[in-house]
């Protein structure tokens, strides 16, 4: 018996192609191409994407094989948005991606094993996102292409195929790409929160930072967040901006915390209007500090904040572009947003039950003071709840009796919170305005 070795990336596709039609010549309605818009000098790492146009119909899956020349090296490859979201918003049932350093990248995708979901008709579906290091000299190009290749460890070719529903295999039109080597490294805008998590109702700040490979003259960007999770309270100039012009700050700085029809921050800045003051090259330069409060009813979990070019400061202004000015032109700008975890909030004043005088200790004075308050016009506690020993929602004679029983007769301890500071777990009419013994 002869045992055939089937490459892993084709296993899923074969499930679709058991009744496939013969592959015809390259079909112009299905195009595999690249986004090679990112460029940089020799040694830079740039982002390159493999994209799919399927104008001819929906797709059930695909196979991609990518090769590149010695002027570049793909150092990282991950599945793009198409395999990650095309299965009813979730990842494809089968999505295998392999990187062969020095050779190429291979991907095989089956969206849904039983054909319930497909890749819809559209252009620029993102199949693969690659980080490529440019190795060639400046003022040259690195070549990247779709190929038929036997990668290391394989015994058969990896191919480029589009698979329609019903297992119809289609040879797509493939368009090779060229990545320009030269110019300057890209600028990078990034976001750094003051904390990785915040409770509902709590405050958190986010720094907007700039990595600048060369001096620059100004910038603009939008920075969006979810209004259901966070409220943007204010925004201030960061240390890099306040130090400009002898400590007087930039000549022009506008910040809009209430853009039209959206939640986010819009910033535009020119460092100087006359003498061409610049922000020097450097990494981690603090441009803006934005101040947020988590909404009291915010959904629990990670909420994202990210840079965008769609926010409109005030009508009829256009959307604000993501730009870093380097004079008569703009530099290439890469962005990386951030995420903050929303935790369940603790609302109310913390206290310890039974500590009626609020001095931080439980002793005989507490039941005595509680009885004095109840029957002799004694001083009331600023936190009524700590006198409700059984958490019944009211203060009655049984409360000091229960406290004395616990202290001297081995009775049950007061209801929570007792051993440590906390919030009353029961909603009732008793108040707690202040309790200095707890933070």
Coordinates of C-alpha atoms in Angstrom, one line a residue, residues 136-396:
X136 CA 18.5 45.7 0.4
X137 CA 20.3 49.0 -0.1
X138 CA 18.4 52.3 -0.1
X139 CA 16.8 53.4 -3.4
X140 CA 16.0 49.9 -4.4
X141 CA 13.0 47.6 -4.2
X142 CA 12.3 44.3 -2.5
X143 CA 10.1 41.9 -4.5
X144 CA 7.3 39.8 -3.0
X145 CA 5.1 37.4 -5.1
X146 CA 2.5 34.7 -5.1
X147 CA 4.3 31.5 -6.1
X148 CA 4.1 27.8 -6.5
X149 CA 6.8 26.5 -4.2
X150 CA 7.9 23.3 -2.4
X151 CA 8.7 24.7 1.1
X152 CA 11.2 23.1 3.4
X153 CA 9.8 19.9 4.9
X154 CA 7.1 19.5 2.2
X155 CA 7.0 17.0 -0.6
X156 CA 4.5 18.8 -2.8
X157 CA 3.9 22.3 -4.1
X158 CA 2.0 25.0 -2.2
X159 CA -0.4 26.8 -4.5
X160 CA -2.6 29.8 -4.8
X161 CA -6.3 28.8 -5.1
X162 CA -9.6 30.3 -4.4
X163 CA -12.4 27.8 -3.5
X164 CA -16.0 28.6 -4.2
X165 CA -18.9 26.9 -2.4
X166 CA -19.4 23.4 -3.7
X167 CA -15.7 22.8 -3.9
X168 CA -15.1 24.7 -7.1
X169 CA -11.4 25.4 -7.4
X170 CA -10.5 28.7 -9.0
X171 CA -7.0 29.9 -10.1
X172 CA -7.0 33.5 -9.1
X173 CA -5.2 36.3 -10.9
X174 CA -2.1 37.1 -8.8
X175 CA -0.3 40.5 -8.7
X176 CA 3.2 40.7 -7.4
X177 CA 4.4 43.5 -5.2
X178 CA 7.4 45.8 -4.7
X179 CA 8.4 47.4 -1.4
X180 CA 10.4 50.5 -1.7
X181 CA 13.6 50.6 0.3
X182 CA 14.7 54.1 1.3
X183 CA 13.5 57.3 2.9
X184 CA 13.2 57.5 6.7
X185 CA 11.9 55.2 9.3
X186 CA 8.1 55.5 10.1
X187 CA 6.9 57.6 13.0
X188 CA 4.9 55.7 15.6
X189 CA 2.0 56.9 17.6
X190 CA 1.2 54.7 20.6
X191 CA -1.1 54.8 23.6
X192 CA -0.1 53.9 27.2
X193 CA -2.7 53.7 30.0
X194 CA -1.8 54.6 33.6
X195 CA -3.3 51.3 34.6
X196 CA -4.2 48.1 32.8
X197 CA -7.6 48.0 34.5
X198 CA -10.1 50.3 36.1
X199 CA -13.3 49.8 38.1
X200 CA -16.6 51.0 36.9
X201 CA -16.8 54.7 37.9
X202 CA -13.0 54.9 38.4
X203 CA -10.5 57.2 36.7
X204 CA -7.7 56.3 34.3
X205 CA -5.3 58.3 32.1
X206 CA -3.8 57.5 28.7
X207 CA -0.6 58.9 27.4
X208 CA -0.2 59.5 23.7
X209 CA 3.4 58.9 22.8
X210 CA 5.5 59.6 19.7
X211 CA 8.5 57.7 18.4
X212 CA 10.1 60.2 15.9
X213 CA 13.0 59.1 13.7
X214 CA 13.7 62.7 12.7
X215 CA 12.6 66.2 13.8
X216 CA 9.1 67.2 12.9
X217 CA 6.9 70.3 12.8
X218 CA 3.5 69.2 14.0
X219 CA 0.9 66.5 14.0
X220 CA -2.8 65.6 14.0
X221 CA -4.8 62.5 14.8
X222 CA -8.0 61.1 16.1
X223 CA -8.2 58.8 19.1
X224 CA -11.4 56.9 19.5
X225 CA -12.9 55.1 22.5
X226 CA -16.2 53.4 23.3
X227 CA -18.7 55.8 24.9
X228 CA -20.4 52.9 26.6
X229 CA -17.3 52.1 28.5
X230 CA -15.4 55.4 29.0
X231 CA -16.1 59.1 29.3
X232 CA -13.4 61.5 28.2
X233 CA -13.2 64.2 30.8
X234 CA -10.3 66.3 29.6
X235 CA -7.0 66.3 27.7
X236 CA -3.8 68.1 28.4
X237 CA -0.5 68.7 26.6
X238 CA 2.2 66.3 27.5
X239 CA 5.7 67.0 28.6
X240 CA 7.2 67.0 25.1
X241 CA 4.8 69.8 24.0
X242 CA 4.9 71.9 27.2
X243 CA 8.7 72.1 26.9
X244 CA 8.5 73.7 23.4
X245 CA 9.4 77.3 22.8
X246 CA 11.2 77.9 26.0
X247 CA 8.5 76.2 28.1
X248 CA 5.6 78.2 26.5
X249 CA 4.3 75.2 24.7
X250 CA 3.4 74.9 21.0
X251 CA 2.1 77.9 19.0
X252 CA -1.0 76.1 18.0
X253 CA -2.7 73.3 19.8
X254 CA -6.4 72.4 19.5
X255 CA -8.0 69.4 21.3
X256 CA -11.7 68.5 20.8
X257 CA -13.0 66.0 23.4
X258 CA -16.5 65.9 21.8
X259 CA -16.2 65.2 18.1
X260 CA -19.2 65.1 15.9
X261 CA -21.3 62.0 16.2
X262 CA -18.6 59.9 17.9
X263 CA -16.6 59.3 21.0
X264 CA -13.0 60.3 21.0
X265 CA -10.3 62.9 21.0
X266 CA -9.2 65.0 18.1
X267 CA -5.8 66.8 18.3
X268 CA -4.1 69.2 15.9
X269 CA -0.7 70.8 16.7
X270 CA 1.9 73.1 15.1
X271 CA 4.9 73.7 17.2
X272 CA 5.6 77.1 15.7
X273 CA 4.0 79.6 13.2
X274 CA 7.1 81.6 12.4
X275 CA 10.6 80.3 13.4
X276 CA 10.0 76.7 12.6
X277 CA 10.5 75.2 16.0
X278 CA 10.7 71.4 15.8
X279 CA 10.2 68.5 18.0
X280 CA 13.5 66.6 17.9
X281 CA 14.0 62.9 17.0
X282 CA 13.4 60.6 20.0
X283 CA 11.3 57.8 21.3
X284 CA 8.5 57.8 23.9
X285 CA 7.8 61.6 23.6
X286 CA 4.7 62.4 25.6
X287 CA 2.4 64.5 23.3
X288 CA -1.0 64.3 25.1
X289 CA -2.5 63.0 28.4
X290 CA -6.2 62.2 28.1
X291 CA -8.3 61.7 31.3
X292 CA -11.1 59.2 31.3
X293 CA -13.7 57.9 33.8
X294 CA -15.1 54.5 33.4
X295 CA -18.9 54.6 33.0
X296 CA -20.7 53.3 36.1
X297 CA -22.6 50.8 33.9
X298 CA -19.7 50.0 31.6
X299 CA -19.7 46.5 30.2
X300 CA -17.1 44.3 32.0
X301 CA -14.0 43.3 30.0
X302 CA -11.5 44.9 27.7
X303 CA -12.4 48.1 26.0
X304 CA -10.2 49.4 23.2
X305 CA -8.9 52.8 22.4
X306 CA -7.3 53.4 19.0
X307 CA -6.1 55.9 16.5
X308 CA -8.4 56.8 13.7
X309 CA -8.7 59.2 10.8
X310 CA -12.6 59.3 10.8
X311 CA -13.3 61.7 13.7
X312 CA -14.7 65.2 12.8
X313 CA -13.9 68.0 15.3
X314 CA -16.7 70.4 14.4
X315 CA -19.0 70.5 11.4
X316 CA -18.3 71.4 8.6
X317 CA -14.7 70.5 9.2
X318 CA -13.4 67.3 7.5
X319 CA -12.3 64.2 9.3
X320 CA -8.9 64.7 11.0
X321 CA -6.1 62.8 9.3
X322 CA -3.3 61.0 11.1
X323 CA -0.3 63.1 10.1
X324 CA 3.2 63.9 11.3
X325 CA 4.6 66.8 9.4
X326 CA 8.3 66.8 8.3
X327 CA 8.1 70.0 6.3
X328 CA 6.6 70.1 2.9
X329 CA 5.5 66.5 3.2
X330 CA 4.3 64.0 5.8
X331 CA 6.1 61.1 7.3
X332 CA 4.8 57.5 7.3
X333 CA 2.9 57.0 10.5
X334 CA 2.3 53.7 12.2
X335 CA -0.1 53.5 15.1
X336 CA -0.8 51.2 18.0
X337 CA -3.8 51.6 20.3
X338 CA -4.4 50.1 23.7
X339 CA -6.9 48.2 25.8
X340 CA -8.1 48.8 29.4
X341 CA -10.0 46.1 31.3
X342 CA -13.2 47.3 33.0
X343 CA -13.7 45.7 36.4
X344 CA -16.9 45.6 38.5
X345 CA -17.0 48.8 40.5
X346 CA -17.4 49.1 44.3
X347 CA -19.9 51.9 45.0
X348 CA -20.5 53.4 48.5
X349 CA -18.5 54.1 51.6
X350 CA -16.5 51.2 53.1
X351 CA -16.9 50.4 56.8
X352 CA -16.6 47.7 59.4
X353 CA -19.8 46.6 61.1
X354 CA -19.9 46.9 64.9
X355 CA -17.2 49.7 65.1
X356 CA -19.9 52.2 66.1
X357 CA -17.4 55.0 67.1
X358 CA -15.3 54.5 64.0
X359 CA -12.0 54.4 65.8
X360 CA -10.8 51.3 63.9
X361 CA -11.1 48.8 66.9
X362 CA -13.9 46.8 68.4
X363 CA -14.3 47.2 72.2
X364 CA -16.9 47.6 74.9
X365 CA -17.3 51.3 74.0
X366 CA -19.0 50.3 70.7
X367 CA -22.1 48.6 72.2
X368 CA -22.2 51.2 75.0
X369 CA -22.1 54.1 72.5
X370 CA -24.7 52.3 70.3
X371 CA -27.1 51.9 73.3
X372 CA -26.5 55.5 74.3
X373 CA -27.4 56.6 70.8
X374 CA -30.5 54.5 70.7
X375 CA -32.0 55.4 74.2
X376 CA -30.1 58.4 75.7
X377 CA -29.7 60.9 72.9
X378 CA -26.0 60.0 72.4
X379 CA -23.9 60.9 69.4
X380 CA -25.0 59.3 66.1
X381 CA -22.4 57.6 63.9
X382 CA -21.6 59.1 60.5
X383 CA -22.1 55.6 59.2
X384 CA -25.4 54.2 60.5
X385 CA -24.8 50.9 58.8
X386 CA -22.1 49.9 61.3
X387 CA -24.7 49.8 64.1
X388 CA -26.9 47.3 62.1
X389 CA -25.1 44.3 63.5
X390 CA -27.3 41.6 61.8
X391 CA -27.7 43.6 58.5
X392 CA -31.5 43.6 58.9
X393 CA -31.8 47.1 57.4
X394 CA -32.7 48.7 60.7
X395 CA -31.1 49.4 64.1
X396 CA -33.0 47.8 67.0

